[in-house]
Amino acid sequence: MKKHNFYAGPSRLSDFALKTTAEAIQDFAGTGISLLSISHRTPEFQDVMDSASELVKELLNVPEGYSVLFLQGGASLQFCMVPYNLLDKSATYINTGVWATSAINEGKCFGEIVELASSKDKNFSYIPRGWESQVDPATSYVHITSNNTIYGTQYKSDPNVPALLVSDMSSDLFSRPVDVSKYALIYAGAQKNVGAAGATVVIVRNDVLGKVNRCIPKILKYQTHIEQGSMYNTPPTLAVYTCLKTLERYRQLGGIEVMHQRANAKAQMLYDEIDRNKLFKGTAAIEDRSNMNICFVMNEEFKDKESLFNDFAQARNILGIKGHRSVGGFRASVYNAQREESVQALITAMQDFEKRHI
């Protein structure tokens, strides 16, 4: 029976990416060798790395002067690599949740961190506004987290700041148009919208590197990976290949604007039901609701039925909707590969549960 996968990550992959990756595990590029066993130094895998990098540039309209890297360590390692490579004396962070807080704490190892704005006062249920005009132009960079998986909030546009802009886009990269030229560096763990867990995409403007006066270990230096074409050390070959196939699928479907339209449509379907249904309510400010991670809880008079609904949904093969402990309730992650029929299955479950309890 078909499962409806709403896990926040690792998350659902497209059927195309799954099928082509599975085939490559058996026989990669006609070599007769498994993708899991092939040397990353072969021409066949070099083509995968080159093609994946070029496809990132194509889909996101990356300007000249930027490099695309496929690294390891997830966004968590980037919390360290960004300040290691870019932070001189101080940097500015906008705090919108758990992962932004983690990035802030790592940054403090390298210099002064200015937490310019935060939505902690309301349990990170909104995106702070009005802070752009307060940015000190002398700051090393400004760091934001574009989508907040735990709290279900999302930036709807690229900020304008008088300094280098860095963004953790782990959970919404490739789901919406991004003006890459506004950013000095973008990073994203692959396991939401880019591919399989194990790879991290980094898009970095070359001229922002080499400015800090500290010794940086080679493997933590962006310039090392640029010069070595993301092959300074053995890359996660399987994960990068799945990234390539995921990106190829986006191109087949019509590119990022199409993915954005699909994301809007799926999210709106579910938000409409949350707002209509007498049992449920959303947790994020309406203007900041995420298209990727839709968080909702039971209304107060029905709080005792949350575990019942979770069991009810699981009985219908709707998996991964239990909310993070910081928010409670439910979280439906509707990344690019999520099917509309799965969103509809969740909506139908919500409607049927309402009929039983109202």
mmCIF file of N, CA, C and O in Angstrom, residues 58-109:
data_model
loop_
_atom_site.group_PDB
_atom_site.id
_atom_site.type_symbol
_atom_site.label_atom_id
_atom_site.label_comp_id
_atom_site.label_asym_id
_atom_site.label_seq_id
_atom_site.Cartn_x
_atom_site.Cartn_y
_atom_site.Cartn_z
ATOM 1 N N GLU A 58 22.557 26.626 -13.769
ATOM 2 C CA GLU A 58 21.501 26.827 -14.770
ATOM 3 C C GLU A 58 20.151 27.090 -14.113
ATOM 4 O O GLU A 58 19.444 28.052 -14.451
ATOM 5 N N LEU A 59 19.767 26.246 -13.175
ATOM 6 C CA LEU A 59 18.446 26.335 -12.568
ATOM 7 C C LEU A 59 18.273 27.608 -11.742
ATOM 8 O O LEU A 59 17.184 28.191 -11.695
ATOM 9 N N LEU A 60 19.348 28.046 -11.087
ATOM 10 C CA LEU A 60 19.271 29.213 -10.208
ATOM 11 C C LEU A 60 19.793 30.492 -10.864
ATOM 12 O O LEU A 60 19.856 31.534 -10.208
ATOM 13 N N ASN A 61 20.168 30.406 -12.140
ATOM 14 C CA ASN A 61 20.717 31.569 -12.840
ATOM 15 C C ASN A 61 21.868 32.184 -12.049
ATOM 16 O O ASN A 61 21.909 33.407 -11.806
ATOM 17 N N VAL A 62 22.796 31.352 -11.635
ATOM 18 C CA VAL A 62 23.941 31.812 -10.842
ATOM 19 C C VAL A 62 24.838 32.695 -11.717
ATOM 20 O O VAL A 62 25.255 32.282 -12.801
ATOM 21 N N PRO A 63 25.152 33.906 -11.265
ATOM 22 C CA PRO A 63 25.985 34.806 -12.086
ATOM 23 C C PRO A 63 27.426 34.307 -12.207
ATOM 24 O O PRO A 63 27.871 33.415 -11.474
ATOM 25 N N GLU A 64 28.160 34.919 -13.094
ATOM 26 C CA GLU A 64 29.591 34.665 -13.194
ATOM 27 C C GLU A 64 30.260 35.079 -11.883
ATOM 28 O O GLU A 64 29.789 35.971 -11.179
ATOM 29 N N GLY A 65 31.380 34.421 -11.586
ATOM 30 C CA GLY A 65 32.125 34.786 -10.391
ATOM 31 C C GLY A 65 31.732 34.004 -9.158
ATOM 32 O O GLY A 65 32.239 34.271 -8.063
ATOM 33 N N TYR A 66 30.838 33.026 -9.301
ATOM 34 C CA TYR A 66 30.450 32.149 -8.202
ATOM 35 C C TYR A 66 30.919 30.722 -8.485
ATOM 36 O O TYR A 66 30.995 30.293 -9.641
ATOM 37 N N SER A 67 31.205 29.985 -7.423
ATOM 38 C CA SER A 67 31.526 28.561 -7.531
ATOM 39 C C SER A 67 30.441 27.750 -6.842
ATOM 40 O O SER A 67 29.856 28.187 -5.845
ATOM 41 N N VAL A 68 30.177 26.562 -7.385
ATOM 42 C CA VAL A 68 29.233 25.616 -6.787
ATOM 43 C C VAL A 68 30.022 24.423 -6.277
ATOM 44 O O VAL A 68 30.803 23.820 -7.027
ATOM 45 N N LEU A 69 29.823 24.101 -5.016
ATOM 46 C CA LEU A 69 30.544 23.004 -4.381
ATOM 47 C C LEU A 69 29.568 21.963 -3.856
ATOM 48 O O LEU A 69 28.446 22.285 -3.469
ATOM 49 N N PHE A 70 30.020 20.708 -3.837
ATOM 50 C CA PHE A 70 29.290 19.630 -3.162
ATOM 51 C C PHE A 70 30.195 19.108 -2.052
ATOM 52 O O PHE A 70 31.205 18.454 -2.316
ATOM 53 N N LEU A 71 29.844 19.440 -0.828
ATOM 54 C CA LEU A 71 30.663 19.097 0.331
ATOM 55 C C LEU A 71 29.932 18.102 1.217
ATOM 56 O O LEU A 71 28.874 17.596 0.861
ATOM 57 N N GLN A 72 30.512 17.837 2.383
ATOM 58 C CA GLN A 72 29.923 16.916 3.354
ATOM 59 C C GLN A 72 29.718 17.645 4.686
ATOM 60 O O GLN A 72 30.071 18.799 4.820
ATOM 61 N N GLY A 73 29.113 16.967 5.636
ATOM 62 C CA GLY A 73 28.942 17.553 6.962
ATOM 63 C C GLY A 73 27.636 18.280 7.174
ATOM 64 O O GLY A 73 27.366 18.773 8.272
ATOM 65 N N GLY A 74 26.797 18.380 6.121
ATOM 66 C CA GLY A 74 25.509 19.023 6.268
ATOM 67 C C GLY A 74 25.606 20.512 6.574
ATOM 68 O O GLY A 74 26.688 21.097 6.602
ATOM 69 N N ALA A 75 24.448 21.111 6.816
ATOM 70 C CA ALA A 75 24.427 22.527 7.190
ATOM 71 C C ALA A 75 25.175 22.755 8.493
ATOM 72 O O ALA A 75 25.756 23.827 8.704
ATOM 73 N N SER A 76 25.201 21.754 9.357
ATOM 74 C CA SER A 76 25.854 21.917 10.659
ATOM 75 C C SER A 76 27.340 22.243 10.506
ATOM 76 O O SER A 76 27.882 23.037 11.272
ATOM 77 N N LEU A 77 28.012 21.635 9.532
ATOM 78 C CA LEU A 77 29.419 21.978 9.311
ATOM 79 C C LEU A 77 29.545 23.392 8.740
ATOM 80 O O LEU A 77 30.504 24.112 9.045
ATOM 81 N N GLN A 78 28.569 23.804 7.941
ATOM 82 C CA GLN A 78 28.604 25.169 7.396
ATOM 83 C C GLN A 78 28.446 26.227 8.485
ATOM 84 O O GLN A 78 28.930 27.352 8.337
ATOM 85 N N PHE A 79 27.765 25.878 9.595
ATOM 86 C CA PHE A 79 27.695 26.809 10.717
ATOM 87 C C PHE A 79 29.100 27.194 11.182
ATOM 88 O O PHE A 79 29.312 28.297 11.687
ATOM 89 N N CYS A 80 30.039 26.261 10.997
ATOM 90 C CA CYS A 80 31.438 26.501 11.362
ATOM 91 C C CYS A 80 32.236 27.082 10.194
ATOM 92 O O CYS A 80 32.987 28.042 10.358
ATOM 93 N N MET A 81 32.072 26.515 8.996
ATOM 94 C CA MET A 81 32.880 26.938 7.855
ATOM 95 C C MET A 81 32.625 28.386 7.461
ATOM 96 O O MET A 81 33.553 29.099 7.050
ATOM 97 N N VAL A 82 31.391 28.829 7.559
ATOM 98 C CA VAL A 82 31.087 30.211 7.172
ATOM 99 C C VAL A 82 31.891 31.205 8.007
ATOM 100 O O VAL A 82 32.628 32.029 7.452
ATOM 101 N N PRO A 83 31.795 31.181 9.334
ATOM 102 C CA PRO A 83 32.602 32.146 10.099
ATOM 103 C C PRO A 83 34.102 31.887 9.987
ATOM 104 O O PRO A 83 34.898 32.831 10.016
ATOM 105 N N TYR A 84 34.511 30.629 9.876
ATOM 106 C CA TYR A 84 35.935 30.316 9.722
ATOM 107 C C TYR A 84 36.516 31.058 8.523
ATOM 108 O O TYR A 84 37.622 31.613 8.569
ATOM 109 N N ASN A 85 35.740 31.104 7.427
ATOM 110 C CA ASN A 85 36.227 31.686 6.181
ATOM 111 C C ASN A 85 35.882 33.163 5.999
ATOM 112 O O ASN A 85 36.572 33.858 5.241
ATOM 113 N N LEU A 86 34.827 33.644 6.664
ATOM 114 C CA LEU A 86 34.337 34.989 6.366
ATOM 115 C C LEU A 86 34.359 35.956 7.538
ATOM 116 O O LEU A 86 34.356 37.170 7.326
ATOM 117 N N LEU A 87 34.332 35.459 8.775
ATOM 118 C CA LEU A 87 34.190 36.361 9.923
ATOM 119 C C LEU A 87 35.537 36.976 10.284
ATOM 120 O O LEU A 87 36.481 36.259 10.613
ATOM 121 N N ASP A 88 35.600 38.303 10.232
ATOM 122 C CA ASP A 88 36.807 39.015 10.632
ATOM 123 C C ASP A 88 36.710 39.382 12.112
ATOM 124 O O ASP A 88 37.233 38.676 12.972
ATOM 125 N N LYS A 89 35.983 40.432 12.423
ATOM 126 C CA LYS A 89 35.828 40.836 13.829
ATOM 127 C C LYS A 89 34.431 40.522 14.355
ATOM 128 O O LYS A 89 34.267 40.030 15.454
ATOM 129 N N SER A 90 33.418 40.836 13.554
ATOM 130 C CA SER A 90 32.054 40.592 14.006
ATOM 131 C C SER A 90 31.166 40.252 12.808
ATOM 132 O O SER A 90 31.474 40.621 11.670
ATOM 133 N N ALA A 91 30.088 39.556 13.084
ATOM 134 C CA ALA A 91 29.116 39.206 12.053
ATOM 135 C C ALA A 91 27.722 39.360 12.639
ATOM 136 O O ALA A 91 27.530 39.355 13.857
ATOM 137 N N THR A 92 26.745 39.487 11.756
ATOM 138 C CA THR A 92 25.365 39.753 12.157
ATOM 139 C C THR A 92 24.488 38.557 11.819
ATOM 140 O O THR A 92 24.546 38.040 10.696
ATOM 141 N N TYR A 93 23.674 38.140 12.787
ATOM 142 C CA TYR A 93 22.781 36.995 12.577
ATOM 143 C C TYR A 93 21.342 37.379 12.913
ATOM 144 O O TYR A 93 21.093 38.146 13.851
ATOM 145 N N ILE A 94 20.409 36.830 12.151
ATOM 146 C CA ILE A 94 18.983 36.976 12.424
ATOM 147 C C ILE A 94 18.497 35.619 12.935
ATOM 148 O O ILE A 94 18.649 34.606 12.263
ATOM 149 N N ASN A 95 17.922 35.616 14.127
ATOM 150 C CA ASN A 95 17.572 34.370 14.807
ATOM 151 C C ASN A 95 16.095 34.035 14.600
ATOM 152 O O ASN A 95 15.216 34.705 15.130
ATOM 153 N N THR A 96 15.848 32.984 13.834
ATOM 154 C CA THR A 96 14.468 32.574 13.554
ATOM 155 C C THR A 96 14.195 31.123 13.954
ATOM 156 O O THR A 96 13.211 30.538 13.512
ATOM 157 N N GLY A 97 15.057 30.537 14.776
ATOM 158 C CA GLY A 97 14.759 29.181 15.222
ATOM 159 C C GLY A 97 15.969 28.397 15.664
ATOM 160 O O GLY A 97 17.062 28.940 15.874
ATOM 161 N N VAL A 98 15.769 27.106 15.815
ATOM 162 C CA VAL A 98 16.788 26.205 16.349
ATOM 163 C C VAL A 98 18.057 26.234 15.509
ATOM 164 O O VAL A 98 19.175 26.321 16.042
ATOM 165 N N TRP A 99 17.923 26.159 14.195
ATOM 166 C CA TRP A 99 19.122 26.061 13.350
ATOM 167 C C TRP A 99 19.831 27.394 13.270
ATOM 168 O O TRP A 99 21.063 27.440 13.211
ATOM 169 N N ALA A 100 19.089 28.486 13.260
ATOM 170 C CA ALA A 100 19.731 29.800 13.322
ATOM 171 C C ALA A 100 20.483 29.972 14.631
ATOM 172 O O ALA A 100 21.601 30.514 14.665
ATOM 173 N N THR A 101 19.896 29.481 15.727
ATOM 174 C CA THR A 101 20.571 29.553 17.020
ATOM 175 C C THR A 101 21.855 28.740 17.012
ATOM 176 O O THR A 101 22.890 29.171 17.553
ATOM 177 N N SER A 102 21.817 27.574 16.398
ATOM 178 C CA SER A 102 23.029 26.750 16.294
ATOM 179 C C SER A 102 24.110 27.467 15.499
ATOM 180 O O SER A 102 25.292 27.433 15.860
ATOM 181 N N ALA A 103 23.722 28.119 14.413
ATOM 182 C CA ALA A 103 24.692 28.874 13.610
ATOM 183 C C ALA A 103 25.296 30.020 14.424
ATOM 184 O O ALA A 103 26.501 30.291 14.358
ATOM 185 N N ILE A 104 24.465 30.679 15.208
ATOM 186 C CA ILE A 104 24.941 31.772 16.065
ATOM 187 C C ILE A 104 25.968 31.253 17.063
ATOM 188 O O ILE A 104 27.047 31.854 17.252
ATOM 189 N N ASN A 105 25.673 30.154 17.701
ATOM 190 C CA ASN A 105 26.573 29.602 18.712
ATOM 191 C C ASN A 105 27.908 29.187 18.113
ATOM 192 O O ASN A 105 28.967 29.380 18.740
ATOM 193 N N GLU A 106 27.903 28.642 16.902
ATOM 194 C CA GLU A 106 29.162 28.284 16.248
ATOM 195 C C GLU A 106 29.949 29.539 15.874
ATOM 196 O O GLU A 106 31.169 29.583 16.017
ATOM 197 N N GLY A 107 29.245 30.556 15.407
ATOM 198 C CA GLY A 107 29.920 31.795 15.029
ATOM 199 C C GLY A 107 30.668 32.437 16.170
ATOM 200 O O GLY A 107 31.713 33.069 15.971
ATOM 201 N N LYS A 108 30.165 32.272 17.390
ATOM 202 C CA LYS A 108 30.801 32.877 18.563
ATOM 203 C C LYS A 108 32.200 32.320 18.822
ATOM 204 O O LYS A 108 32.975 32.937 19.558
ATOM 205 N N CYS A 109 32.525 31.188 18.225
ATOM 206 C CA CYS A 109 33.880 30.636 18.363
ATOM 207 C C CYS A 109 34.915 31.452 17.596
ATOM 208 O O CYS A 109 36.121 31.310 17.840
#
